Amino acid sequence: MSTAKDSAGQSPFDEVNARLDEAADLAGVPAEAMSLLKAPYREIQVQIPIFSNSHLRHFSGYRVQHNAARGPYKGGIRYHPHVDLEEVRALASLMTWKTALVNIPFGGAKGGVACDPSTLSESELYDLTTIFFSRLAMILGPSRDIPAPDMGTNAKVMGWAMAAYGKMNGHTPAVVTGKPLSLGGSLGREDATGKGVVIVTGQWARDNGLSLEGATVVVQGFGNVGSFAAFHFVDKGAKVIAVNDIKGAIRNDKGLDIEALMQYVAKTGTVAGFELSDELNSDEILLQKCDYLVPAALGGVITSENAGQINAKVVVEAANHPVTSDGEEILLKAGVEIIPDLIANAGGVTVSYFEWVQNIQQFAWNAERVSEELQRILGGGFAQVLEFAKENKVTLRQASFGLALRRVYEASKARGYIRL
Ligand code: NAD
């Protein structure tokens, strides 16, 4: 997510709050309660000094705990040069509404370190992670705050994070999710977000009398979410005709061989140069004609500048906050449907919830059970969004915020935090 303000001068956090204000009436939340529900509970910034090759470097790390009315704080840790407090705050708030929308017993948080992980050696990344999590340890815990991977972090980083916390608190697998299987990770976590994107898109298609069979798909970003979304789209009979990543873009009108592409990316680190495809200008990825456009990289990529040129029937928000408010206005006027991030990418946090449950019970589920429960929880959540949107004649995003806000408000009242 870029922290740049949009044409109306709004930051990403302002944008999330504007969407909440818009949903307040729908959710039946009085204005007085809104300022409390929008504000983060706690924001922490820590120094992370790294000493390597006789040089001292220092990074800034953040954790924002937004709301825990419904359960412990939950949200990813991002390593990316654009990370700052403003971005983390917006993403933490989105997690509060996402966990409420799929009705899992968590609140919302987010964290990150402003760094470019591709320029750090493995041992520097290990040191950075160990120091960051040691400094956060006092506010983390299985019943307090449970981090997970996000952009630039992965299962390996979560394993190091668990170990850093464990040095101070004893072996505690349930303190982070998205861990390696050897440390109590869950089967099905790695592809959960991408799989969830396809579960929700397939459900939207059925609700509109359509099918994913033969549909065309374009994916921006071929990392964890984008690559597994592409894989599961193909599994459902769709054709992924173009993808890109930070280094390049490719296209094949007959449909890319996603399994071969995943193997190619594992070897080369990029989609660029994949032999079974033509090269494409990366700036044009979002403008390709397709049924489903899936931004799965950064936030703020569809704005008033390019929304008018989008040539898709549906935008599926696999990334967090890829469409700005002014971009959304243009898309909706042009009749482009948007499946919002709050539900479209909630598969990851849903399987993170399963991982936490398995760690607490010290009992591992098989892959079939994970898959069935994901379908049940995410599919059930999206069915409620579709129904609420129809009943109230609002967009899927307004319905998502309305339902989520109502749940967090009810929990806050039940705790006695809000006595209105
Ligand atoms: P990742 O680091 O695995 O992959 C990111 C991909 O985006 C990479 O292919 C990278 O090359 C590409 N990319 C980066 N900048 C780009 C640019 N300017 N243009 C085109 N491609 C670019 O990250 P991820 O975990 O797949 O996360 C992607 C998005 O999904 C983020 O917005 C993240 O917050 C969101 N998300 C992730 C999860 C999860 O479980 N990983 C869950 C919910 C939401």
Tab-separated table of C-alpha atoms and ligand atoms in Angstrom:
chain	number	residue	atom	x	y	z
A	1	MET	CA	0.000	0.000	0.000
A	2	SER	CA	1.406	3.327	-0.927
A	3	THR	CA	1.090	5.943	1.779
A	4	ALA	CA	0.726	8.590	-0.894
A	5	LYS	CA	-2.486	10.582	-0.551
A	6	ASP	CA	-5.024	10.277	-3.354
A	7	SER	CA	-6.414	13.145	-5.421
A	8	ALA	CA	-8.781	14.067	-2.553
A	9	GLY	CA	-5.754	14.326	-0.212
A	10	GLN	CA	-6.697	11.154	1.697
A	11	SER	CA	-4.148	8.773	3.200
A	12	PRO	CA	-4.939	5.006	3.254
A	13	PHE	CA	-5.987	5.280	6.926
A	14	ASP	CA	-8.301	8.222	6.069
A	15	GLU	CA	-9.755	6.075	3.301
A	16	VAL	CA	-10.490	3.130	5.596
A	17	ASN	CA	-12.103	5.529	8.070
A	18	ALA	CA	-14.192	7.173	5.345
A	19	ARG	CA	-15.507	3.722	4.412
A	20	LEU	CA	-16.336	3.005	8.047
A	21	ASP	CA	-18.183	6.324	8.417
A	22	GLU	CA	-20.154	5.481	5.312
A	23	ALA	CA	-21.110	2.098	6.863
A	24	ALA	CA	-22.054	3.450	10.321
A	25	ASP	CA	-25.780	3.872	9.587
A	26	LEU	CA	-25.935	0.531	7.827
A	27	ALA	CA	-24.383	-1.109	10.903
A	28	GLY	CA	-26.544	0.846	13.352
A	29	VAL	CA	-23.507	2.338	15.116
A	30	PRO	CA	-24.012	5.770	16.729
A	31	ALA	CA	-21.621	8.575	15.726
A	32	GLU	CA	-20.240	8.830	19.296
A	33	ALA	CA	-18.931	5.257	19.130
A	34	MET	CA	-17.306	5.698	15.740
A	35	SER	CA	-14.260	7.693	16.863
A	36	LEU	CA	-13.356	4.945	19.353
A	37	LEU	CA	-13.921	2.145	16.836
A	38	LYS	CA	-11.754	3.856	14.217
A	39	ALA	CA	-8.771	4.644	16.462
A	40	PRO	CA	-5.902	2.180	17.066
A	41	TYR	CA	-5.494	0.868	20.627
A	42	ARG	CA	-1.666	0.921	20.672
A	43	GLU	CA	1.144	1.845	18.261
A	44	ILE	CA	4.731	0.786	18.825
A	45	GLN	CA	7.888	1.796	16.971
A	46	VAL	CA	11.191	0.084	17.754
A	47	GLN	CA	14.794	0.465	16.663
A	48	ILE	CA	16.398	-2.570	15.030
A	49	PRO	CA	20.200	-2.285	14.930
A	50	ILE	CA	22.048	-4.799	12.747
A	51	PHE	CA	25.814	-5.197	12.949
A	52	SER	CA	27.326	-6.993	9.972
A	53	ASN	CA	30.514	-6.793	7.890
A	54	SER	CA	31.861	-4.290	10.442
A	55	HIS	CA	29.003	-1.892	9.710
A	56	LEU	CA	26.127	-0.785	11.921
A	57	ARG	CA	22.781	-0.308	10.167
A	58	HIS	CA	19.560	0.606	11.802
A	59	PHE	CA	15.967	-0.033	10.731
A	60	SER	CA	12.573	1.053	12.088
A	61	GLY	CA	10.004	-1.579	13.016
A	62	TYR	CA	6.318	-1.020	13.793
A	63	ARG	CA	3.383	-2.860	15.337
A	64	VAL	CA	-0.069	-1.303	15.462
A	65	GLN	CA	-2.700	-3.065	17.554
A	66	HIS	CA	-5.973	-1.681	16.283
A	67	ASN	CA	-8.848	-3.399	18.083
A	68	ALA	CA	-9.209	-6.533	20.236
A	69	ALA	CA	-12.893	-6.385	21.190
A	70	ARG	CA	-13.539	-9.754	19.513
A	71	GLY	CA	-10.292	-11.547	20.464
A	72	PRO	CA	-6.480	-11.258	20.400
A	73	TYR	CA	-4.871	-8.904	17.880
A	74	LYS	CA	-4.063	-10.655	14.606
A	75	GLY	CA	-2.202	-9.470	11.529
A	76	GLY	CA	0.825	-9.869	9.312
A	77	ILE	CA	4.371	-8.531	9.432
A	78	ARG	CA	5.608	-6.870	6.250
A	79	TYR	CA	9.245	-6.274	5.229
A	80	HIS	CA	9.233	-3.638	2.488
A	81	PRO	CA	10.995	-0.289	1.895
A	82	HIS	CA	7.637	1.595	1.880
A	83	VAL	CA	6.594	0.436	5.355
A	84	ASP	CA	5.767	3.329	7.682
A	85	LEU	CA	3.454	3.955	10.608
A	86	GLU	CA	0.682	5.409	8.455
A	87	GLU	CA	0.587	2.356	6.198
A	88	VAL	CA	0.751	-0.087	9.105
A	89	ARG	CA	-2.082	1.766	10.872
A	90	ALA	CA	-4.376	1.470	7.832
A	91	LEU	CA	-3.559	-2.225	7.374
A	92	ALA	CA	-4.108	-2.900	11.104
A	93	SER	CA	-7.565	-1.358	10.910
A	94	LEU	CA	-8.410	-3.458	7.840
A	95	MET	CA	-7.519	-6.597	9.859
A	96	THR	CA	-10.047	-5.656	12.562
A	97	TRP	CA	-12.827	-5.580	9.969
A	98	LYS	CA	-11.562	-8.643	8.078
A	99	THR	CA	-11.498	-10.948	11.120
A	100	ALA	CA	-14.933	-9.648	12.141
A	101	LEU	CA	-16.329	-10.212	8.659
A	102	VAL	CA	-15.318	-13.878	8.523
A	103	ASN	CA	-16.373	-14.137	12.156
A	104	ILE	CA	-13.188	-15.642	13.600
A	105	PRO	CA	-12.339	-14.756	17.222
A	106	PHE	CA	-9.581	-12.195	16.592
A	107	GLY	CA	-9.093	-8.465	16.512
A	108	GLY	CA	-6.839	-6.566	14.113
A	109	ALA	CA	-3.155	-5.606	14.035
A	110	LYS	CA	-0.336	-5.172	11.541
A	111	GLY	CA	3.406	-4.708	11.691
A	112	GLY	CA	6.398	-4.214	9.525
A	113	VAL	CA	9.990	-3.181	9.102
A	114	ALA	CA	11.084	-0.537	6.609
A	115	CYS	CA	13.736	-2.532	4.763
A	116	ASP	CA	14.391	-4.157	1.413
A	117	PRO	CA	14.730	-7.847	2.288
A	118	SER	CA	16.227	-8.626	-1.140
A	119	THR	CA	19.340	-6.627	-0.158
A	120	LEU	CA	19.842	-8.446	3.173
A	121	SER	CA	21.748	-11.693	3.624
A	122	GLU	CA	20.012	-14.597	5.339
A	123	SER	CA	21.967	-13.970	8.514
A	124	GLU	CA	21.091	-10.239	8.467
A	125	LEU	CA	17.401	-11.142	8.004
A	126	TYR	CA	17.651	-13.581	10.901
A	127	ASP	CA	19.225	-10.909	13.141
A	128	LEU	CA	16.660	-8.300	12.089
A	129	THR	CA	13.762	-10.683	12.796
A	130	THR	CA	15.167	-11.879	16.112
A	131	ILE	CA	15.778	-8.332	17.379
A	132	PHE	CA	12.397	-7.056	16.109
A	133	PHE	CA	10.435	-9.862	17.779
A	134	SER	CA	12.451	-9.669	21.016
A	135	ARG	CA	11.545	-5.999	21.217
A	136	LEU	CA	7.872	-6.694	20.534
A	137	ALA	CA	7.707	-9.782	22.785
A	138	MET	CA	6.104	-8.007	25.738
A	139	ILE	CA	2.992	-7.140	23.703
A	140	LEU	CA	2.702	-10.480	21.878
A	141	GLY	CA	1.289	-13.858	22.986
A	142	PRO	CA	-1.314	-16.465	21.942
A	143	SER	CA	-4.042	-14.608	23.839
A	144	ARG	CA	-2.664	-11.113	23.166
A	145	ASP	CA	-1.304	-10.590	19.653
A	146	ILE	CA	-0.449	-13.189	17.003
A	147	PRO	CA	1.634	-12.069	13.967
A	148	ALA	CA	1.728	-13.850	10.588
A	149	PRO	CA	3.601	-13.446	7.285
A	150	ASP	CA	2.827	-10.666	4.806
A	151	MET	CA	4.697	-9.111	1.911
A	152	GLY	CA	8.447	-9.787	2.159
A	153	THR	CA	8.117	-12.319	5.001
A	154	ASN	CA	7.423	-16.061	4.917
A	155	ALA	CA	7.279	-19.275	6.940
A	156	LYS	CA	11.022	-19.179	7.612
A	157	VAL	CA	10.785	-15.689	9.133
A	158	MET	CA	7.830	-16.838	11.284
A	159	GLY	CA	9.903	-19.772	12.563
A	160	TRP	CA	12.655	-17.356	13.647
A	161	ALA	CA	9.995	-15.095	15.206
A	162	MET	CA	8.558	-18.005	17.230
A	163	ALA	CA	12.048	-18.921	18.417
A	164	ALA	CA	12.812	-15.315	19.490
A	165	TYR	CA	9.582	-15.150	21.510
A	166	GLY	CA	10.239	-18.653	22.894
A	167	LYS	CA	13.649	-17.635	24.310
A	168	MET	CA	11.837	-15.276	26.677
A	169	ASN	CA	8.570	-17.177	27.238
A	170	GLY	CA	9.199	-20.875	26.598
A	171	HIS	CA	8.095	-22.893	23.562
A	172	THR	CA	4.916	-21.147	22.303
A	173	PRO	CA	3.924	-22.171	18.758
A	174	ALA	CA	0.553	-20.340	18.964
A	175	VAL	CA	2.296	-16.933	19.174
A	176	VAL	CA	2.714	-16.710	15.374
A	177	THR	CA	0.982	-18.365	12.423
A	178	GLY	CA	2.258	-19.167	8.955
A	179	LYS	CA	5.095	-21.204	10.501
A	180	PRO	CA	6.914	-24.107	8.820
A	181	LEU	CA	5.113	-27.451	9.253
A	182	SER	CA	8.056	-28.686	11.358
A	183	LEU	CA	7.232	-26.005	13.980
A	184	GLY	CA	3.454	-26.482	14.117
A	185	GLY	CA	2.421	-24.755	10.892
A	186	SER	CA	-0.857	-25.834	9.329
A	187	LEU	CA	-1.313	-27.814	6.156
A	188	GLY	CA	-2.977	-25.557	3.594
A	189	ARG	CA	-1.650	-22.260	5.032
A	190	GLU	CA	0.773	-21.518	2.201
A	191	ASP	CA	-1.856	-21.348	-0.537
A	192	ALA	CA	-4.787	-20.300	1.673
A	193	THR	CA	-5.035	-16.653	0.597
A	194	GLY	CA	-4.826	-17.455	-3.117
A	195	LYS	CA	-7.256	-20.342	-2.715
A	196	GLY	CA	-9.650	-18.075	-0.820
A	197	VAL	CA	-9.514	-15.525	-3.667
A	198	VAL	CA	-10.773	-18.241	-6.018
A	199	ILE	CA	-13.409	-19.615	-3.586
A	200	VAL	CA	-14.935	-16.142	-3.277
A	201	THR	CA	-14.688	-15.344	-7.006
A	202	GLY	CA	-16.322	-18.690	-7.904
A	203	GLN	CA	-19.121	-17.967	-5.453
A	204	TRP	CA	-19.661	-14.500	-6.946
A	205	ALA	CA	-19.778	-16.062	-10.427
A	206	ARG	CA	-22.388	-18.655	-9.363
A	207	ASP	CA	-24.470	-15.947	-7.702
A	208	ASN	CA	-24.478	-14.109	-11.029
A	209	GLY	CA	-25.304	-17.165	-13.124
A	210	LEU	CA	-21.700	-17.459	-14.395
A	211	SER	CA	-18.886	-19.998	-14.118
A	212	LEU	CA	-15.108	-19.741	-13.804
A	213	GLU	CA	-14.797	-22.375	-16.555
A	214	GLY	CA	-13.251	-20.622	-19.565
A	215	ALA	CA	-13.142	-17.186	-17.862
A	216	THR	CA	-10.054	-15.030	-18.501
A	217	VAL	CA	-7.929	-13.819	-15.583
A	218	VAL	CA	-5.087	-11.287	-15.256
A	219	VAL	CA	-2.944	-11.223	-12.100
A	220	GLN	CA	-0.732	-8.354	-10.931
A	221	GLY	CA	2.018	-9.736	-8.652
A	222	PHE	CA	3.135	-13.371	-8.746
A	223	GLY	CA	4.177	-13.820	-5.125
A	224	ASN	CA	2.460	-15.995	-2.539
A	225	VAL	CA	-1.080	-14.703	-3.111
A	226	GLY	CA	-0.913	-14.077	-6.863
A	227	SER	CA	0.739	-17.372	-7.804
A	228	PHE	CA	-1.601	-19.561	-5.756
A	229	ALA	CA	-4.647	-17.581	-6.905
A	230	ALA	CA	-3.535	-18.187	-10.515
A	231	PHE	CA	-3.007	-21.889	-9.731
A	232	HIS	CA	-6.502	-22.310	-8.254
A	233	PHE	CA	-8.155	-20.276	-11.053
A	234	VAL	CA	-6.644	-22.712	-13.554
A	235	ASP	CA	-7.766	-25.621	-11.357
A	236	LYS	CA	-11.349	-24.335	-11.759
A	237	GLY	CA	-11.031	-24.180	-15.555
A	238	ALA	CA	-10.213	-20.469	-15.962
A	239	LYS	CA	-7.431	-19.171	-18.241
A	240	VAL	CA	-4.774	-16.925	-16.695
A	241	ILE	CA	-3.694	-14.873	-19.704
A	242	ALA	CA	-1.253	-12.350	-18.174
A	243	VAL	CA	0.756	-11.928	-14.977
A	244	ASN	CA	3.567	-9.696	-13.796
A	245	ASP	CA	5.905	-9.089	-10.882
A	246	ILE	CA	8.312	-6.346	-9.928
A	247	LYS	CA	10.753	-7.389	-12.662
A	248	GLY	CA	8.502	-7.907	-15.696
A	249	ALA	CA	5.209	-8.977	-17.288
A	250	ILE	CA	4.189	-11.869	-19.560
A	251	ARG	CA	1.139	-12.841	-21.593
A	252	ASN	CA	-0.226	-15.928	-23.362
A	253	ASP	CA	-3.721	-15.665	-24.844
A	254	LYS	CA	-4.157	-19.455	-24.750
A	255	GLY	CA	-3.591	-19.402	-20.986
A	256	LEU	CA	-0.282	-19.559	-19.110
A	257	ASP	CA	0.962	-22.903	-17.776
A	258	ILE	CA	0.887	-21.807	-14.136
A	259	GLU	CA	2.531	-24.910	-12.652
A	260	ALA	CA	5.465	-24.548	-15.057
A	261	LEU	CA	5.598	-20.809	-14.332
A	262	MET	CA	5.718	-21.432	-10.571
A	263	GLN	CA	8.675	-23.784	-11.061
A	264	TYR	CA	10.353	-21.211	-13.326
A	265	VAL	CA	9.881	-18.441	-10.725
A	266	ALA	CA	11.240	-20.700	-7.974
A	267	LYS	CA	14.449	-21.017	-10.030
A	268	THR	CA	14.812	-17.502	-11.483
A	269	GLY	CA	12.991	-15.287	-8.967
A	270	THR	CA	10.809	-13.648	-11.648
A	271	VAL	CA	8.158	-14.328	-14.301
A	272	ALA	CA	10.204	-12.321	-16.833
A	273	GLY	CA	11.674	-14.464	-19.608
A	274	PHE	CA	9.269	-17.419	-19.130
A	275	GLU	CA	9.655	-19.247	-22.430
A	276	LEU	CA	5.983	-20.243	-22.961
A	277	SER	CA	4.802	-16.620	-23.145
A	278	ASP	CA	5.219	-13.233	-24.828
A	279	GLU	CA	6.702	-10.244	-23.101
A	280	LEU	CA	4.323	-7.476	-21.995
A	281	ASN	CA	4.937	-3.938	-20.797
A	282	SER	CA	4.465	-4.151	-17.009
A	283	ASP	CA	2.708	-0.767	-16.897
A	284	GLU	CA	-0.064	-2.278	-19.020
A	285	ILE	CA	-0.868	-5.297	-16.868
A	286	LEU	CA	-3.898	-3.689	-15.205
A	287	LEU	CA	-5.284	-2.506	-18.538
A	288	GLN	CA	-5.541	-5.963	-20.167
A	289	LYS	CA	-8.995	-7.069	-21.305
A	290	CYS	CA	-10.234	-9.903	-19.082
A	291	ASP	CA	-13.161	-11.165	-16.999
A	292	TYR	CA	-11.355	-11.055	-13.640
A	293	LEU	CA	-8.545	-8.628	-12.841
A	294	VAL	CA	-6.681	-9.674	-9.702
A	295	PRO	CA	-4.322	-7.081	-8.191
A	296	ALA	CA	-2.163	-9.194	-5.845
A	297	ALA	CA	0.853	-6.966	-5.158
A	298	LEU	CA	0.703	-3.509	-3.607
A	299	GLY	CA	-2.085	-1.217	-2.424
A	300	GLY	CA	-3.205	1.946	-4.210
A	301	VAL	CA	-2.608	0.634	-7.751
A	302	ILE	CA	-6.046	1.437	-9.245
A	303	THR	CA	-6.652	5.147	-8.895
A	304	SER	CA	-8.489	7.966	-10.679
A	305	GLU	CA	-5.520	8.019	-13.091
A	306	ASN	CA	-6.038	4.533	-14.547
A	307	ALA	CA	-9.506	3.330	-13.426
A	308	GLY	CA	-11.131	4.638	-16.612
A	309	GLN	CA	-8.878	2.373	-18.690
A	310	ILE	CA	-9.596	-0.850	-16.775
A	311	ASN	CA	-11.038	-3.406	-19.194
A	312	ALA	CA	-12.226	-6.107	-16.764
A	313	LYS	CA	-15.716	-7.178	-15.682
A	314	VAL	CA	-14.701	-7.771	-12.067
A	315	VAL	CA	-11.771	-6.541	-9.944
A	316	VAL	CA	-10.914	-9.079	-7.230
A	317	GLU	CA	-8.905	-7.369	-4.493
A	318	ALA	CA	-6.346	-10.034	-3.584
A	319	ALA	CA	-3.919	-7.367	-2.312
A	320	ASN	CA	-4.902	-5.097	0.535
A	321	HIS	CA	-6.514	-1.842	-0.552
A	322	PRO	CA	-5.485	-1.946	-4.229
A	323	VAL	CA	-8.340	0.376	-5.321
A	324	THR	CA	-8.472	3.932	-3.985
A	325	SER	CA	-11.856	5.574	-3.266
A	326	ASP	CA	-11.684	7.818	-6.307
A	327	GLY	CA	-10.606	4.845	-8.459
A	328	GLU	CA	-13.560	2.878	-7.096
A	329	GLU	CA	-16.040	5.604	-8.019
A	330	ILE	CA	-14.906	5.442	-11.647
A	331	LEU	CA	-15.007	1.623	-11.761
A	332	LEU	CA	-18.515	1.459	-10.286
A	333	LYS	CA	-19.817	4.072	-12.739
A	334	ALA	CA	-18.403	1.962	-15.572
A	335	GLY	CA	-20.250	-1.094	-14.206
A	336	VAL	CA	-17.106	-2.929	-13.018
A	337	GLU	CA	-17.888	-5.078	-9.961
A	338	ILE	CA	-15.365	-5.053	-7.077
A	339	ILE	CA	-14.946	-8.013	-4.723
A	340	PRO	CA	-13.380	-6.203	-1.758
A	341	ASP	CA	-10.159	-7.164	0.027
A	342	LEU	CA	-11.951	-7.612	3.357
A	343	ILE	CA	-13.420	-10.872	2.051
A	344	ALA	CA	-11.394	-11.633	-1.106
A	345	ASN	CA	-8.079	-12.124	0.717
A	346	ALA	CA	-9.443	-13.376	4.060
A	347	GLY	CA	-8.483	-17.009	3.306
A	348	GLY	CA	-5.010	-16.493	4.791
A	349	VAL	CA	-6.173	-15.231	8.159
A	350	THR	CA	-8.851	-17.928	8.233
A	351	VAL	CA	-6.281	-20.724	7.907
A	352	SER	CA	-4.046	-18.820	10.352
A	353	TYR	CA	-6.953	-19.169	12.764
A	354	PHE	CA	-6.978	-22.940	12.116
A	355	GLU	CA	-3.221	-23.039	12.790
A	356	TRP	CA	-3.695	-21.235	16.128
A	357	VAL	CA	-6.526	-23.632	17.065
A	358	GLN	CA	-4.347	-26.658	16.185
A	359	ASN	CA	-1.395	-25.268	18.194
A	360	ILE	CA	-3.562	-24.664	21.254
A	361	GLN	CA	-5.156	-28.130	20.983
A	362	GLN	CA	-1.780	-29.692	20.107
A	363	PHE	CA	-3.611	-31.689	17.449
A	364	ALA	CA	-2.860	-31.358	13.721
A	365	TRP	CA	-5.662	-31.495	11.131
A	366	ASN	CA	-5.295	-33.187	7.739
A	367	ALA	CA	-5.393	-31.166	4.502
A	368	GLU	CA	-8.995	-32.177	3.722
A	369	ARG	CA	-10.246	-30.795	7.017
A	370	VAL	CA	-8.399	-27.489	6.482
A	371	SER	CA	-9.864	-27.195	2.989
A	372	GLU	CA	-13.419	-28.015	4.112
A	373	GLU	CA	-13.316	-25.575	7.020
A	374	LEU	CA	-11.882	-22.830	4.771
A	375	GLN	CA	-14.718	-23.341	2.309
A	376	ARG	CA	-17.259	-23.310	5.162
A	377	ILE	CA	-15.988	-20.186	6.943
A	378	LEU	CA	-14.989	-18.055	3.942
A	379	GLY	CA	-17.891	-19.226	1.776
A	380	GLY	CA	-20.311	-18.659	4.667
A	381	GLY	CA	-18.883	-15.172	5.264
A	382	PHE	CA	-19.210	-14.206	1.619
A	383	ALA	CA	-22.775	-15.570	1.420
A	384	GLN	CA	-23.691	-13.142	4.226
A	385	VAL	CA	-22.005	-10.258	2.344
A	386	LEU	CA	-23.923	-11.061	-0.856
A	387	GLU	CA	-27.221	-11.241	1.037
A	388	PHE	CA	-26.596	-8.058	3.058
A	389	ALA	CA	-25.621	-6.166	-0.115
A	390	LYS	CA	-28.836	-7.240	-1.886
A	391	GLU	CA	-31.070	-6.534	1.116
A	392	ASN	CA	-29.628	-3.058	1.630
A	393	LYS	CA	-28.939	-2.275	-2.052
A	394	VAL	CA	-25.299	-1.392	-1.355
A	395	THR	CA	-21.954	-2.405	-2.869
A	396	LEU	CA	-20.096	-5.507	-1.682
A	397	ARG	CA	-17.586	-3.228	0.053
A	398	GLN	CA	-20.272	-1.283	1.892
A	399	ALA	CA	-21.931	-4.552	2.915
A	400	SER	CA	-18.585	-5.935	4.159
A	401	PHE	CA	-17.807	-2.871	6.268
A	402	GLY	CA	-21.402	-2.720	7.532
A	403	LEU	CA	-21.435	-6.327	8.746
A	404	ALA	CA	-17.931	-6.123	10.245
A	405	LEU	CA	-18.577	-2.820	12.021
A	406	ARG	CA	-21.795	-4.154	13.544
A	407	ARG	CA	-19.948	-7.199	14.964
A	408	VAL	CA	-17.118	-5.157	16.507
A	409	TYR	CA	-19.619	-2.667	17.944
A	410	GLU	CA	-21.709	-5.503	19.477
A	411	ALA	CA	-18.572	-7.060	21.051
A	412	SER	CA	-17.427	-3.683	22.423
A	413	LYS	CA	-20.846	-3.139	23.985
A	414	ALA	CA	-20.875	-6.660	25.458
A	415	ARG	CA	-17.492	-5.961	27.105
A	416	GLY	CA	-18.819	-2.717	28.560
A	417	TYR	CA	-16.277	-0.595	26.637
A	418	ILE	CA	-19.118	1.189	24.919
A	419	ARG	CA	-22.144	1.892	27.092
A	420	LEU	CA	-24.479	3.691	24.706
B	1	NAD	P1	4.816	-11.515	-1.826
B	1	NAD	O1	5.943	-10.715	-1.318
B	1	NAD	O2	4.861	-13.003	-1.731
B	1	NAD	O3	4.543	-11.164	-3.373
B	1	NAD	C1	4.390	-9.880	-3.866
B	1	NAD	C2	4.479	-9.946	-5.386
B	1	NAD	O4	4.217	-8.661	-5.913
B	1	NAD	C3	5.857	-10.349	-5.922
B	1	NAD	O5	5.681	-11.150	-7.072
B	1	NAD	C4	6.479	-9.012	-6.314
B	1	NAD	O6	7.474	-9.133	-7.339
B	1	NAD	C5	5.255	-8.310	-6.823
B	1	NAD	N1	5.383	-6.855	-6.846
B	1	NAD	C6	5.904	-6.018	-5.929
B	1	NAD	N2	5.837	-4.749	-6.357
B	1	NAD	C7	5.261	-4.804	-7.582
B	1	NAD	C8	4.931	-3.838	-8.547
B	1	NAD	N3	5.182	-2.560	-8.332
B	1	NAD	N4	4.344	-4.252	-9.697
B	1	NAD	C9	4.089	-5.556	-9.923
B	1	NAD	N5	4.379	-6.522	-9.050
B	1	NAD	C10	4.964	-6.147	-7.894
B	1	NAD	O7	3.506	-10.925	-1.094
B	1	NAD	P2	2.117	-11.643	-0.848
B	1	NAD	O8	2.144	-12.309	0.480
B	1	NAD	O9	1.738	-12.389	-2.055
B	1	NAD	O10	1.146	-10.370	-0.666
B	1	NAD	C11	0.633	-9.665	-1.786
B	1	NAD	C12	-0.513	-8.778	-1.325
B	1	NAD	O11	-1.541	-9.582	-0.706
B	1	NAD	C13	-0.165	-7.721	-0.286
B	1	NAD	O12	-0.983	-6.588	-0.510
B	1	NAD	C14	-0.570	-8.377	1.036
B	1	NAD	O13	-0.842	-7.435	2.040
B	1	NAD	C15	-1.816	-9.095	0.597
B	1	NAD	N6	-2.190	-10.215	1.453
B	1	NAD	C16	-1.337	-11.252	1.665
B	1	NAD	C17	-1.772	-12.321	2.433
B	1	NAD	C18	-0.910	-13.543	2.633
B	1	NAD	O14	-1.391	-14.520	3.233
B	1	NAD	N7	0.309	-13.571	2.124
B	1	NAD	C19	-3.037	-12.301	3.047
B	1	NAD	C20	-3.878	-11.208	2.813
B	1	NAD	C21	-3.443	-10.179	2.011
